[in-house]
PDB file of C-alpha atoms in Angstrom:
ATOM      1  CA  MET A 187     -24.486  57.706 -58.656  1.00 59.00           C
ATOM      2  CA  ALA A 188     -25.119  56.024 -55.531  1.00 64.00           C
ATOM      3  CA  ALA A 189     -28.617  56.060 -54.420  1.00 73.00           C
ATOM      4  CA  ASN A 190     -29.356  56.682 -50.855  1.00 81.00           C
ATOM      5  CA  LEU A 191     -30.720  53.393 -49.734  1.00 81.00           C
ATOM      6  CA  PRO A 192     -32.190  53.182 -46.294  1.00 82.00           C
ATOM      7  CA  LEU A 193     -30.115  50.948 -44.030  1.00 82.00           C
ATOM      8  CA  ARG A 194     -31.764  48.344 -41.957  1.00 83.00           C
ATOM      9  CA  ASP A 195     -30.976  47.908 -38.287  1.00 87.00           C
ATOM     10  CA  VAL A 196     -28.206  45.492 -37.377  1.00 86.00           C
ATOM     11  CA  HIS A 197     -29.678  42.273 -36.008  1.00 87.00           C
ATOM     12  CA  LEU A 198     -27.429  40.362 -33.632  1.00 88.00           C
ATOM     13  CA  PRO A 199     -27.730  36.597 -33.686  1.00 89.00           C
ATOM     14  CA  GLN A 200     -29.427  34.907 -30.791  1.00 89.00           C
ATOM     15  CA  ALA A 201     -27.118  34.078 -27.856  1.00 87.00           C
ATOM     16  CA  PRO A 202     -26.204  30.398 -27.704  1.00 84.00           C
ATOM     17  CA  ASP A 203     -28.019  28.292 -25.158  1.00 87.00           C
ATOM     18  CA  TRP A 204     -26.180  26.855 -22.195  1.00 86.00           C
ATOM     19  CA  TRP A 205     -27.279  23.386 -23.218  1.00 89.00           C
ATOM     20  CA  PRO A 206     -25.806  21.458 -24.929  1.00 90.00           C
ATOM     21  CA  PRO A 207     -22.327  22.612 -24.022  1.00 91.00           C
ATOM     22  CA  ALA A 208     -19.606  23.002 -26.578  1.00 89.00           C
ATOM     23  CA  PRO A 209     -17.495  19.906 -27.408  1.00 92.00           C
ATOM     24  CA  GLY A 210     -14.574  21.210 -25.369  1.00 94.00           C
ATOM     25  CA  TRP A 211     -16.706  21.252 -22.240  1.00 94.00           C
ATOM     26  CA  TRP A 212     -17.685  17.635 -22.841  1.00 95.00           C
ATOM     27  CA  LEU A 213     -13.990  16.760 -22.828  1.00 96.00           C
ATOM     28  CA  VAL A 214     -13.471  18.669 -19.573  1.00 97.00           C
ATOM     29  CA  PHE A 215     -16.459  16.938 -17.934  1.00 97.00           C
ATOM     30  CA  THR A 216     -15.256  13.531 -19.108  1.00 97.00           C
ATOM     31  CA  GLY A 217     -11.734  14.209 -17.849  1.00 98.00           C
ATOM     32  CA  VAL A 218     -12.953  15.346 -14.424  1.00 98.00           C
ATOM     33  CA  LEU A 219     -15.267  12.349 -14.165  1.00 98.00           C
ATOM     34  CA  LEU A 220     -12.466   9.982 -15.151  1.00 98.00           C
ATOM     35  CA  VAL A 221     -10.042  11.458 -12.612  1.00 98.00           C
ATOM     36  CA  ALA A 222     -12.703  11.287  -9.876  1.00 98.00           C
ATOM     37  CA  LEU A 223     -13.439   7.672 -10.781  1.00 98.00           C
ATOM     38  CA  VAL A 224      -9.762   6.688 -10.652  1.00 98.00           C
ATOM     39  CA  ILE A 225      -9.228   8.430  -7.295  1.00 98.00           C
ATOM     40  CA  GLY A 226     -12.409   6.920  -5.867  1.00 98.00           C
ATOM     41  CA  THR A 227     -11.434   3.421  -6.980  1.00 98.00           C
ATOM     42  CA  TRP A 228      -7.943   3.838  -5.555  1.00 97.00           C
ATOM     43  CA  LEU A 229      -9.305   5.008  -2.180  1.00 97.00           C
ATOM     44  CA  TRP A 230     -11.870   2.200  -2.105  1.00 97.00           C
ATOM     45  CA  LEU A 231      -9.227  -0.450  -2.832  1.00 97.00           C
ATOM     46  CA  ARG A 232      -6.898   1.037  -0.235  1.00 95.00           C
ATOM     47  CA  ARG A 233      -9.625   0.980   2.415  1.00 96.00           C
ATOM     48  CA  ARG A 234     -10.598  -2.578   1.509  1.00 97.00           C
ATOM     49  CA  ARG A 235      -6.982  -3.709   1.791  1.00 95.00           C
ATOM     50  CA  ARG A 236      -6.623  -2.022   5.184  1.00 95.00           C
ATOM     51  CA  LEU A 237      -9.807  -3.717   6.430  1.00 96.00           C
ATOM     52  CA  ARG A 238      -8.412  -7.084   5.337  1.00 97.00           C
ATOM     53  CA  TRP A 239      -5.178  -6.402   7.239  1.00 96.00           C
ATOM     54  CA  GLU A 240      -7.147  -5.414  10.342  1.00 97.00           C
ATOM     55  CA  ALA A 241      -9.239  -8.575  10.078  1.00 97.00           C
ATOM     56  CA  LEU A 242      -6.110 -10.704   9.658  1.00 96.00           C
ATOM     57  CA  PHE A 243      -4.458  -9.197  12.724  1.00 97.00           C
ATOM     58  CA  ASP A 244      -7.588  -9.490  14.858  1.00 96.00           C
ATOM     59  CA  HIS A 245      -8.246 -13.060  13.725  1.00 97.00           C
ATOM     60  CA  GLN A 246      -4.689 -14.195  14.475  1.00 96.00           C
ATOM     61  CA  LEU A 247      -4.815 -12.677  17.953  1.00 95.00           C
ATOM     62  CA  ALA A 248      -8.247 -14.125  18.683  1.00 94.00           C
ATOM     63  CA  ALA A 249      -7.075 -17.561  17.564  1.00 96.00           C
ATOM     64  CA  ALA A 250      -4.040 -17.342  19.855  1.00 92.00           C
ATOM     65  CA  GLY A 251      -6.116 -17.375  23.018  1.00 86.00           C
ATOM     66  CA  SER A 252      -4.048 -16.676  26.146  1.00 86.00           C
ATOM     67  CA  GLY A 253      -1.977 -13.569  26.902  1.00 88.00           C
ATOM     68  CA  PRO A 254       1.480 -14.988  26.124  1.00 91.00           C
ATOM     69  CA  ALA A 255       0.197 -16.656  22.954  1.00 93.00           C
ATOM     70  CA  ARG A 256      -1.390 -13.372  21.846  1.00 93.00           C
ATOM     71  CA  LEU A 257       1.926 -11.584  22.373  1.00 93.00           C
ATOM     72  CA  ALA A 258       3.727 -14.250  20.360  1.00 93.00           C
ATOM     73  CA  ALA A 259       1.151 -13.961  17.561  1.00 95.00           C
ATOM     74  CA  ALA A 260       1.451 -10.156  17.536  1.00 95.00           C
ATOM     75  CA  SER A 261       5.227 -10.411  17.414  1.00 93.00           C
ATOM     76  CA  GLU A 262       5.069 -12.881  14.534  1.00 94.00           C
ATOM     77  CA  LEU A 263       2.716 -10.623  12.576  1.00 96.00           C
ATOM     78  CA  LEU A 264       5.020  -7.659  13.174  1.00 95.00           C
ATOM     79  CA  ARG A 265       7.966  -9.671  11.859  1.00 94.00           C
ATOM     80  CA  ARG A 266       6.038 -10.562   8.718  1.00 94.00           C
ATOM     81  CA  ALA A 267       5.009  -6.950   8.154  1.00 95.00           C
ATOM     82  CA  ALA A 268       8.550  -5.698   8.808  1.00 94.00           C
ATOM     83  CA  ARG A 269       9.809  -7.964   6.048  1.00 93.00           C
ATOM     84  CA  ARG A 270       7.636  -6.040   3.572  1.00 90.00           C
ATOM     85  CA  VAL A 271       9.431  -2.797   4.440  1.00 90.00           C
ATOM     86  CA  ASP A 272      12.974  -4.019   5.072  1.00 90.00           C
ATOM     87  CA  ALA A 273      14.177  -7.564   4.434  1.00 89.00           C
ATOM     88  CA  ASN A 274      16.898  -7.184   7.087  1.00 91.00           C
ATOM     89  CA  ALA A 275      14.424  -6.138   9.794  1.00 89.00           C
ATOM     90  CA  VAL A 276      13.568  -9.787  10.461  1.00 84.00           C
ATOM     91  CA  GLN A 277      17.082 -10.366  11.805  1.00 91.00           C
ATOM     92  CA  LEU A 278      16.878  -7.583  14.396  1.00 91.00           C
ATOM     93  CA  GLN A 279      16.808  -8.639  18.042  1.00 92.00           C
ATOM     94  CA  GLY A 280      16.246  -6.928  21.402  1.00 89.00           C
ATOM     95  CA  GLU A 281      16.612  -3.162  21.540  1.00 88.00           C
ATOM     96  CA  ALA A 282      17.330  -2.860  17.811  1.00 91.00           C
ATOM     97  CA  TRP A 283      14.013  -4.589  17.065  1.00 91.00           C
ATOM     98  CA  LEU A 284      12.140  -2.261  19.418  1.00 90.00           C
ATOM     99  CA  ARG A 285      13.780   0.805  17.846  1.00 89.00           C
ATOM    100  CA  PHE A 286      12.717  -0.457  14.448  1.00 90.00           C
ATOM    101  CA  LEU A 287       9.173  -0.885  15.719  1.00 90.00           C
ATOM    102  CA  ASP A 288       9.235   2.636  17.120  1.00 88.00           C
ATOM    103  CA  GLY A 289       9.797   3.892  13.600  1.00 81.00           C
ATOM    104  CA  ARG A 290       9.777   7.586  12.904  1.00 76.00           C
ATOM    105  CA  LYS A 291       6.666   8.257  14.977  1.00 72.00           C
ATOM    106  CA  LEU A 292       7.952   6.751  18.236  1.00 70.00           C
ATOM    107  CA  HIS A 293       5.230   4.256  19.004  1.00 70.00           C
ATOM    108  CA  ASP A 294       6.431   3.648  22.554  1.00 78.00           C
ATOM    109  CA  PHE A 295       7.774   0.153  21.955  1.00 84.00           C
ATOM    110  CA  SER A 296      11.255   0.756  23.343  1.00 81.00           C
ATOM    111  CA  ALA A 297      10.160   3.169  26.081  1.00 79.00           C
ATOM    112  CA  GLY A 298       7.404   1.172  27.665  1.00 78.00           C
ATOM    113  CA  GLY A 299       4.269  -0.496  26.372  1.00 80.00           C
ATOM    114  CA  GLY A 300       5.867  -2.623  23.685  1.00 83.00           C
ATOM    115  CA  ARG A 301       8.816  -4.000  25.656  1.00 88.00           C
ATOM    116  CA  ILE A 302       6.676  -6.939  26.705  1.00 89.00           C
ATOM    117  CA  LEU A 303       6.849  -8.215  23.101  1.00 89.00           C
ATOM    118  CA  LEU A 304      10.476  -9.232  23.625  1.00 89.00           C
ATOM    119  CA  GLU A 305       9.838 -11.781  26.336  1.00 86.00           C
ATOM    120  CA  GLY A 306       6.078 -11.874  26.978  1.00 85.00           C
ATOM    121  CA  GLY A 307       5.532 -14.777  24.630  1.00 83.00           C
ATOM    122  CA  TYR A 308       7.863 -16.932  26.745  1.00 83.00           C
ATOM    123  CA  ARG A 309       6.348 -16.162  30.139  1.00 85.00           C
ATOM    124  CA  PRO A 310       3.768 -18.499  31.630  1.00 85.00           C
ATOM    125  CA  GLN A 311       1.609 -15.592  32.852  1.00 87.00           C
ATOM    126  CA  VAL A 312       1.339 -11.987  31.658  1.00 87.00           C
ATOM    127  CA  ASP A 313      -0.749  -9.105  32.990  1.00 89.00           C
ATOM    128  CA  ASP A 314      -3.820  -8.546  30.816  1.00 90.00           C
ATOM    129  CA  ALA A 315      -3.347  -4.762  30.837  1.00 91.00           C
ATOM    130  CA  GLN A 316       0.173  -5.167  29.457  1.00 90.00           C
ATOM    131  CA  VAL A 317      -1.069  -7.553  26.785  1.00 92.00           C
ATOM    132  CA  GLN A 318      -3.848  -5.145  25.809  1.00 92.00           C
ATOM    133  CA  ARG A 319      -1.467  -2.171  25.557  1.00 92.00           C
ATOM    134  CA  ALA A 320       1.145  -4.134  23.602  1.00 92.00           C
ATOM    135  CA  THR A 321      -1.388  -5.570  21.154  1.00 93.00           C
ATOM    136  CA  GLN A 322      -2.849  -2.108  20.520  1.00 93.00           C
ATOM    137  CA  LEU A 323       0.625  -0.783  19.743  1.00 92.00           C
ATOM    138  CA  ALA A 324       1.387  -3.849  17.634  1.00 94.00           C
ATOM    139  CA  ARG A 325      -1.851  -3.477  15.662  1.00 95.00           C
ATOM    140  CA  ALA A 326      -1.172   0.180  14.853  1.00 92.00           C
ATOM    141  CA  ARG A 327       2.410  -0.533  13.810  1.00 93.00           C
ATOM    142  CA  PHE A 328       1.374  -3.640  11.846  1.00 95.00           C
ATOM    143  CA  LEU A 329      -1.057  -1.580   9.764  1.00 94.00           C
ATOM    144  CA  GLU A 330       1.615   1.058   9.128  1.00 92.00           C
ATOM    145  CA  LEU A 331       4.179  -1.519   8.078  1.00 93.00           C
ATOM    146  CA  MET A 332       1.715  -3.270   5.783  1.00 93.00           C
ATOM    147  CA  ALA A 333       0.971   0.072   4.140  1.00 90.00           C
ATOM    148  CA  GLY A 334       4.696   0.495   3.509  1.00 82.00           C
ATOM    149  CA  ALA A 335       5.592   3.130   6.119  1.00 74.00           C
ATOM    150  CA  ARG A 336       8.979   2.791   7.754  1.00 69.00           C
TER     151      ARG A 336
END
């Protein structure tokens, strides 16, 4: 005895709005923001540290004055930086020291421009072009060593 009742149309609920997002999306946004903040802070600190190392190197060379004194200062800074990477590197002398300074990228210490670091600090007069080339090489290698690269 079922009566034929007229059926009403099916009414679908209204589609959810895009705002505010579901709680899971808030977690995703927070996670992405947190990761970006950590990476940004790490890069900023790394850049700041590198700028301090550059300023230290440049200040020490500027304070040295003459060509031989600048070579001696660059050599001393390289020795300090080498100690951060390998404690035994400080004991290296001559060709072994230049090979260490060449590192894996071959910075041209043992082949040419950096050879003046071995004896330039003991000479009374050194060519300015040689000093400039050697200090450029020394600065690049100093920054690499301070960053921990062998």
